[in-house]
């Protein structure tokens, strides 16, 4: 096959010179992303929010139905929007023992609390004793926005299907 010169007509039939048509597209095309690094694990995301807490960075991000956030006091939490469950993953910058077990098929999480946004406050209820408390300085506005985005993205049926009996 002959090489196409930059100043020759583009073989696509556009009538433009090759350098102003398909050659330009080839140069600006994004390189393919490596597939082997594409797997996202919940443990890895928990590690990211724990690192932010340890560094004293206030951060909030979403992954599927989960919301992760760290606070000024260097605590970090993970929320499950499908069942409104919560678990603390760092306290005063120290990562807490992983309460997540995951493999290729399942993820198991030992949730410690349930949560609700109420009067611009993030309220937590302990699963063991039912004690309720407000999580001070929680980014409730941003959590509420994340909840809305997730609820728009996933139907109630999809959210229920996430959980195995």
C-alpha atoms as a printed R data frame, in Angstrom:
    type eleno elety resid chain resno       x       y      z
1   ATOM     1    CA   UNK     A     1   0.000   0.000  0.000
2   ATOM     2    CA   UNK     A     2   1.391   3.402 -0.990
3   ATOM     3    CA   UNK     A     3   2.055   6.119  1.561
4   ATOM     4    CA   UNK     A     4  -0.271   9.119  1.371
5   ATOM     5    CA   UNK     A     5   1.556  12.445  1.227
6   ATOM     6    CA   UNK     A     6   0.506  15.333  3.437
7   ATOM     7    CA   UNK     A     7  -0.358  17.520  0.444
8   ATOM     8    CA   UNK     A     8  -2.246  14.861 -1.515
9   ATOM     9    CA   UNK     A     9  -6.039  14.677 -1.575
10  ATOM    10    CA   UNK     A    10  -7.399  12.831  1.436
11  ATOM    11    CA   UNK     A    11  -8.431   9.247  0.583
12  ATOM    12    CA   UNK     A    12 -11.719   9.734  2.493
13  ATOM    13    CA   UNK     A    13 -13.061  11.742 -0.454
14  ATOM    14    CA   UNK     A    14 -13.574  15.030  1.364
15  ATOM    15    CA   UNK     A    15 -11.666  16.987 -1.298
16  ATOM    16    CA   UNK     A    16  -9.336  18.431  1.356
17  ATOM    17    CA   UNK     A    17  -5.621  17.878  1.576
18  ATOM    18    CA   UNK     A    18  -4.714  14.911  3.758
19  ATOM    19    CA   UNK     A    19  -2.891  17.200  6.283
20  ATOM    20    CA   UNK     A    20  -6.105  19.207  6.834
21  ATOM    21    CA   UNK     A    21  -8.412  16.199  7.118
22  ATOM    22    CA   UNK     A    22  -7.816  12.634  8.361
23  ATOM    23    CA   UNK     A    23  -4.118  13.123  9.182
24  ATOM    24    CA   UNK     A    24  -5.135  15.862 11.624
25  ATOM    25    CA   UNK     A    25  -7.742  13.570 13.217
26  ATOM    26    CA   UNK     A    26  -5.154  10.811 13.690
27  ATOM    27    CA   UNK     A    27  -2.817  13.179 15.529
28  ATOM    28    CA   UNK     A    28  -5.520  14.565 17.868
29  ATOM    29    CA   UNK     A    29  -7.177  11.242 18.694
30  ATOM    30    CA   UNK     A    30  -6.757  10.264 22.341
31  ATOM    31    CA   UNK     A    31  -4.555   7.229 22.924
32  ATOM    32    CA   UNK     A    32  -6.446   4.156 24.117
33  ATOM    33    CA   UNK     A    33  -6.689   3.761 27.874
34  ATOM    34    CA   UNK     A    34  -5.117   0.656 29.361
35  ATOM    35    CA   UNK     A    35  -7.809  -1.825 30.336
36  ATOM    36    CA   UNK     A    36  -5.835  -3.570 33.064
37  ATOM    37    CA   UNK     A    37  -5.939  -0.443 35.286
38  ATOM    38    CA   UNK     A    38  -9.632   0.247 34.723
39  ATOM    39    CA   UNK     A    39 -10.987  -1.878 37.578
40  ATOM    40    CA   UNK     A    40 -12.296   0.233 40.430
41  ATOM    41    CA   UNK     A    41 -12.582  -1.396 43.820
42  ATOM    42    CA   UNK     A    42 -14.483  -0.127 46.802
43  ATOM    43    CA   UNK     A    43 -11.448  -0.770 49.007
44  ATOM    44    CA   UNK     A    44  -9.331   1.476 46.788
45  ATOM    45    CA   UNK     A    45 -11.894   4.296 47.023
46  ATOM    46    CA   UNK     A    46 -12.067   3.903 50.810
47  ATOM    47    CA   UNK     A    47  -8.284   4.180 50.874
48  ATOM    48    CA   UNK     A    48  -8.492   7.440 48.894
49  ATOM    49    CA   UNK     A    49 -10.887   9.054 51.367
50  ATOM    50    CA   UNK     A    50  -8.817   7.759 54.300
51  ATOM    51    CA   UNK     A    51  -5.732   9.401 52.782
52  ATOM    52    CA   UNK     A    52  -7.622  12.676 52.364
53  ATOM    53    CA   UNK     A    53  -8.688  12.512 56.029
54  ATOM    54    CA   UNK     A    54  -5.122  11.747 57.167
55  ATOM    55    CA   UNK     A    55  -3.883  14.788 55.223
56  ATOM    56    CA   UNK     A    56  -6.629  16.971 56.709
57  ATOM    57    CA   UNK     A    57  -8.255  17.598 53.297
58  ATOM    58    CA   UNK     A    58 -12.009  18.112 53.153
59  ATOM    59    CA   UNK     A    59 -13.225  16.012 50.240
60  ATOM    60    CA   UNK     A    60 -16.444  14.491 48.866
61  ATOM    61    CA   UNK     A    61 -16.899  12.171 45.896
62  ATOM    62    CA   UNK     A    62 -19.347   9.601 44.573
63  ATOM    63    CA   UNK     A    63 -18.892   6.099 43.213
64  ATOM    64    CA   UNK     A    64 -22.071   4.451 41.954
65  ATOM    65    CA   UNK     A    65 -24.479   4.426 44.898
66  ATOM    66    CA   UNK     A    66 -21.791   5.352 47.440
67  ATOM    67    CA   UNK     A    67 -20.799   8.775 48.767
68  ATOM    68    CA   UNK     A    68 -17.408   9.273 50.422
69  ATOM    69    CA   UNK     A    69 -16.437  12.349 52.425
70  ATOM    70    CA   UNK     A    70 -13.783  13.578 54.829
71  ATOM    71    CA   UNK     A    71 -14.142  16.374 57.369
72  ATOM    72    CA   UNK     A    72 -11.963  19.091 58.877
73  ATOM    73    CA   UNK     A    73 -11.589  17.023 62.060
74  ATOM    74    CA   UNK     A    74  -9.959  14.339 59.829
75  ATOM    75    CA   UNK     A    75 -12.826  11.849 60.140
76  ATOM    76    CA   UNK     A    76 -14.042  10.088 56.980
77  ATOM    77    CA   UNK     A    77 -17.322   8.362 56.187
78  ATOM    78    CA   UNK     A    78 -18.903   6.231 53.466
79  ATOM    79    CA   UNK     A    79 -22.644   6.370 52.775
80  ATOM    80    CA   UNK     A    80 -24.836   3.857 50.910
81  ATOM    81    CA   UNK     A    81 -27.680   5.743 49.235
82  ATOM    82    CA   UNK     A    82 -29.749   2.650 48.440
83  ATOM    83    CA   UNK     A    83 -30.359   1.637 52.076
84  ATOM    84    CA   UNK     A    84 -29.292   4.925 53.738
85  ATOM    85    CA   UNK     A    85 -26.512   3.182 55.676
86  ATOM    86    CA   UNK     A    86 -23.235   4.694 56.852
87  ATOM    87    CA   UNK     A    87 -19.876   3.590 58.192
88  ATOM    88    CA   UNK     A    88 -16.954   5.602 59.518
89  ATOM    89    CA   UNK     A    89 -13.725   4.718 57.710
90  ATOM    90    CA   UNK     A    90 -11.270   7.104 59.437
91  ATOM    91    CA   UNK     A    91 -11.173   8.782 62.832
92  ATOM    92    CA   UNK     A    92  -8.895  11.754 63.519
93  ATOM    93    CA   UNK     A    93  -6.871  10.853 60.445
94  ATOM    94    CA   UNK     A    94  -6.362   7.218 61.411
95  ATOM    95    CA   UNK     A    95  -7.855   4.654 58.991
96  ATOM    96    CA   UNK     A    96 -10.305   2.342 60.726
97  ATOM    97    CA   UNK     A    97 -10.234  -1.394 60.206
98  ATOM    98    CA   UNK     A    98 -11.692  -2.298 56.850
99  ATOM    99    CA   UNK     A    99 -15.313  -3.320 57.176
100 ATOM   100    CA   UNK     A   100 -15.461  -4.282 53.496
101 ATOM   101    CA   UNK     A   101 -15.001  -7.696 51.952
102 ATOM   102    CA   UNK     A   102 -15.144  -7.854 48.177
103 ATOM   103    CA   UNK     A   103 -14.424 -10.223 45.343
104 ATOM   104    CA   UNK     A   104 -15.330 -10.361 41.652
105 ATOM   105    CA   UNK     A   105 -18.976 -11.187 42.429
106 ATOM   106    CA   UNK     A   106 -19.944  -9.588 45.745
107 ATOM   107    CA   UNK     A   107 -19.241  -6.783 48.165
108 ATOM   108    CA   UNK     A   108 -20.054  -7.186 51.859
109 ATOM   109    CA   UNK     A   109 -20.010  -4.152 54.141
110 ATOM   110    CA   UNK     A   110 -20.519  -4.046 57.910
111 ATOM   111    CA   UNK     A   111 -22.611  -0.879 58.170
112 ATOM   112    CA   UNK     A   112 -22.560   0.661 61.634
113 ATOM   113    CA   UNK     A   113 -25.180   3.394 61.240
114 ATOM   114    CA   UNK     A   114 -28.165   4.513 59.243
115 ATOM   115    CA   UNK     A   115 -28.389   8.137 58.168
116 ATOM   116    CA   UNK     A   116 -30.917  10.767 57.223
117 ATOM   117    CA   UNK     A   117 -30.623  14.387 56.142
118 ATOM   118    CA   UNK     A   118 -32.948  16.385 58.363
119 ATOM   119    CA   UNK     A   119 -33.161  20.173 58.761
120 ATOM   120    CA   UNK     A   120 -29.791  20.615 57.023
121 ATOM   121    CA   UNK     A   121 -28.165  18.181 59.430
122 ATOM   122    CA   UNK     A   122 -26.732  14.720 58.851
123 ATOM   123    CA   UNK     A   123 -28.276  12.544 61.547
124 ATOM   124    CA   UNK     A   124 -26.803   9.121 62.341
125 ATOM   125    CA   UNK     A   125 -28.468   6.252 64.188
126 ATOM   126    CA   UNK     A   126 -26.254   3.508 65.600
127 ATOM   127    CA   UNK     A   127 -27.346   0.023 64.434
128 ATOM   128    CA   UNK     A   128 -26.428  -1.594 67.769
129 ATOM   129    CA   UNK     A   129 -28.039   0.652 70.350
130 ATOM   130    CA   UNK     A   130 -30.185   2.985 68.253
131 ATOM   131    CA   UNK     A   131 -28.468   6.075 69.671
132 ATOM   132    CA   UNK     A   132 -28.923   9.102 67.439
133 ATOM   133    CA   UNK     A   133 -26.445  11.891 66.913
134 ATOM   134    CA   UNK     A   134 -25.740  14.723 64.524
135 ATOM   135    CA   UNK     A   135 -22.528  14.477 62.528
136 ATOM   136    CA   UNK     A   136 -21.053  17.929 63.123
137 ATOM   137    CA   UNK     A   137 -19.748  19.896 60.123
138 ATOM   138    CA   UNK     A   138 -20.944  17.314 57.597
139 ATOM   139    CA   UNK     A   139 -21.254  18.789 54.082
140 ATOM   140    CA   UNK     A   140 -25.028  18.285 54.031
141 ATOM   141    CA   UNK     A   141 -25.639  20.497 50.993
142 ATOM   142    CA   UNK     A   142 -23.150  18.564 48.902
143 ATOM   143    CA   UNK     A   143 -24.399  15.217 50.250
144 ATOM   144    CA   UNK     A   144 -27.958  16.225 49.361
145 ATOM   145    CA   UNK     A   145 -26.833  17.113 45.815
146 ATOM   146    CA   UNK     A   146 -25.060  13.768 45.481
147 ATOM   147    CA   UNK     A   147 -28.161  11.939 46.741
148 ATOM   148    CA   UNK     A   148 -30.316  13.701 44.148
149 ATOM   149    CA   UNK     A   149 -27.914  12.846 41.326
150 ATOM   150    CA   UNK     A   150 -27.781   9.197 42.363
151 ATOM   151    CA   UNK     A   151 -31.581   8.929 42.711
152 ATOM   152    CA   UNK     A   152 -31.987  10.358 39.196
153 ATOM   153    CA   UNK     A   153 -29.425   7.939 37.793
154 ATOM   154    CA   UNK     A   154 -30.799   4.751 39.387
155 ATOM   155    CA   UNK     A   155 -34.418   3.629 39.574
156 ATOM   156    CA   UNK     A   156 -35.787   2.344 42.926
157 ATOM   157    CA   UNK     A   157 -35.844  -1.161 41.401
158 ATOM   158    CA   UNK     A   158 -32.163  -0.929 40.493
159 ATOM   159    CA   UNK     A   159 -31.282   0.305 43.983
160 ATOM   160    CA   UNK     A   160 -33.143  -2.625 45.577
161 ATOM   161    CA   UNK     A   161 -31.510  -5.104 43.203
162 ATOM   162    CA   UNK     A   162 -28.083  -4.094 44.537
163 ATOM   163    CA   UNK     A   163 -28.713  -5.958 47.775
164 ATOM   164    CA   UNK     A   164 -28.624  -9.729 48.102
165 ATOM   165    CA   UNK     A   165 -30.618 -11.511 50.767
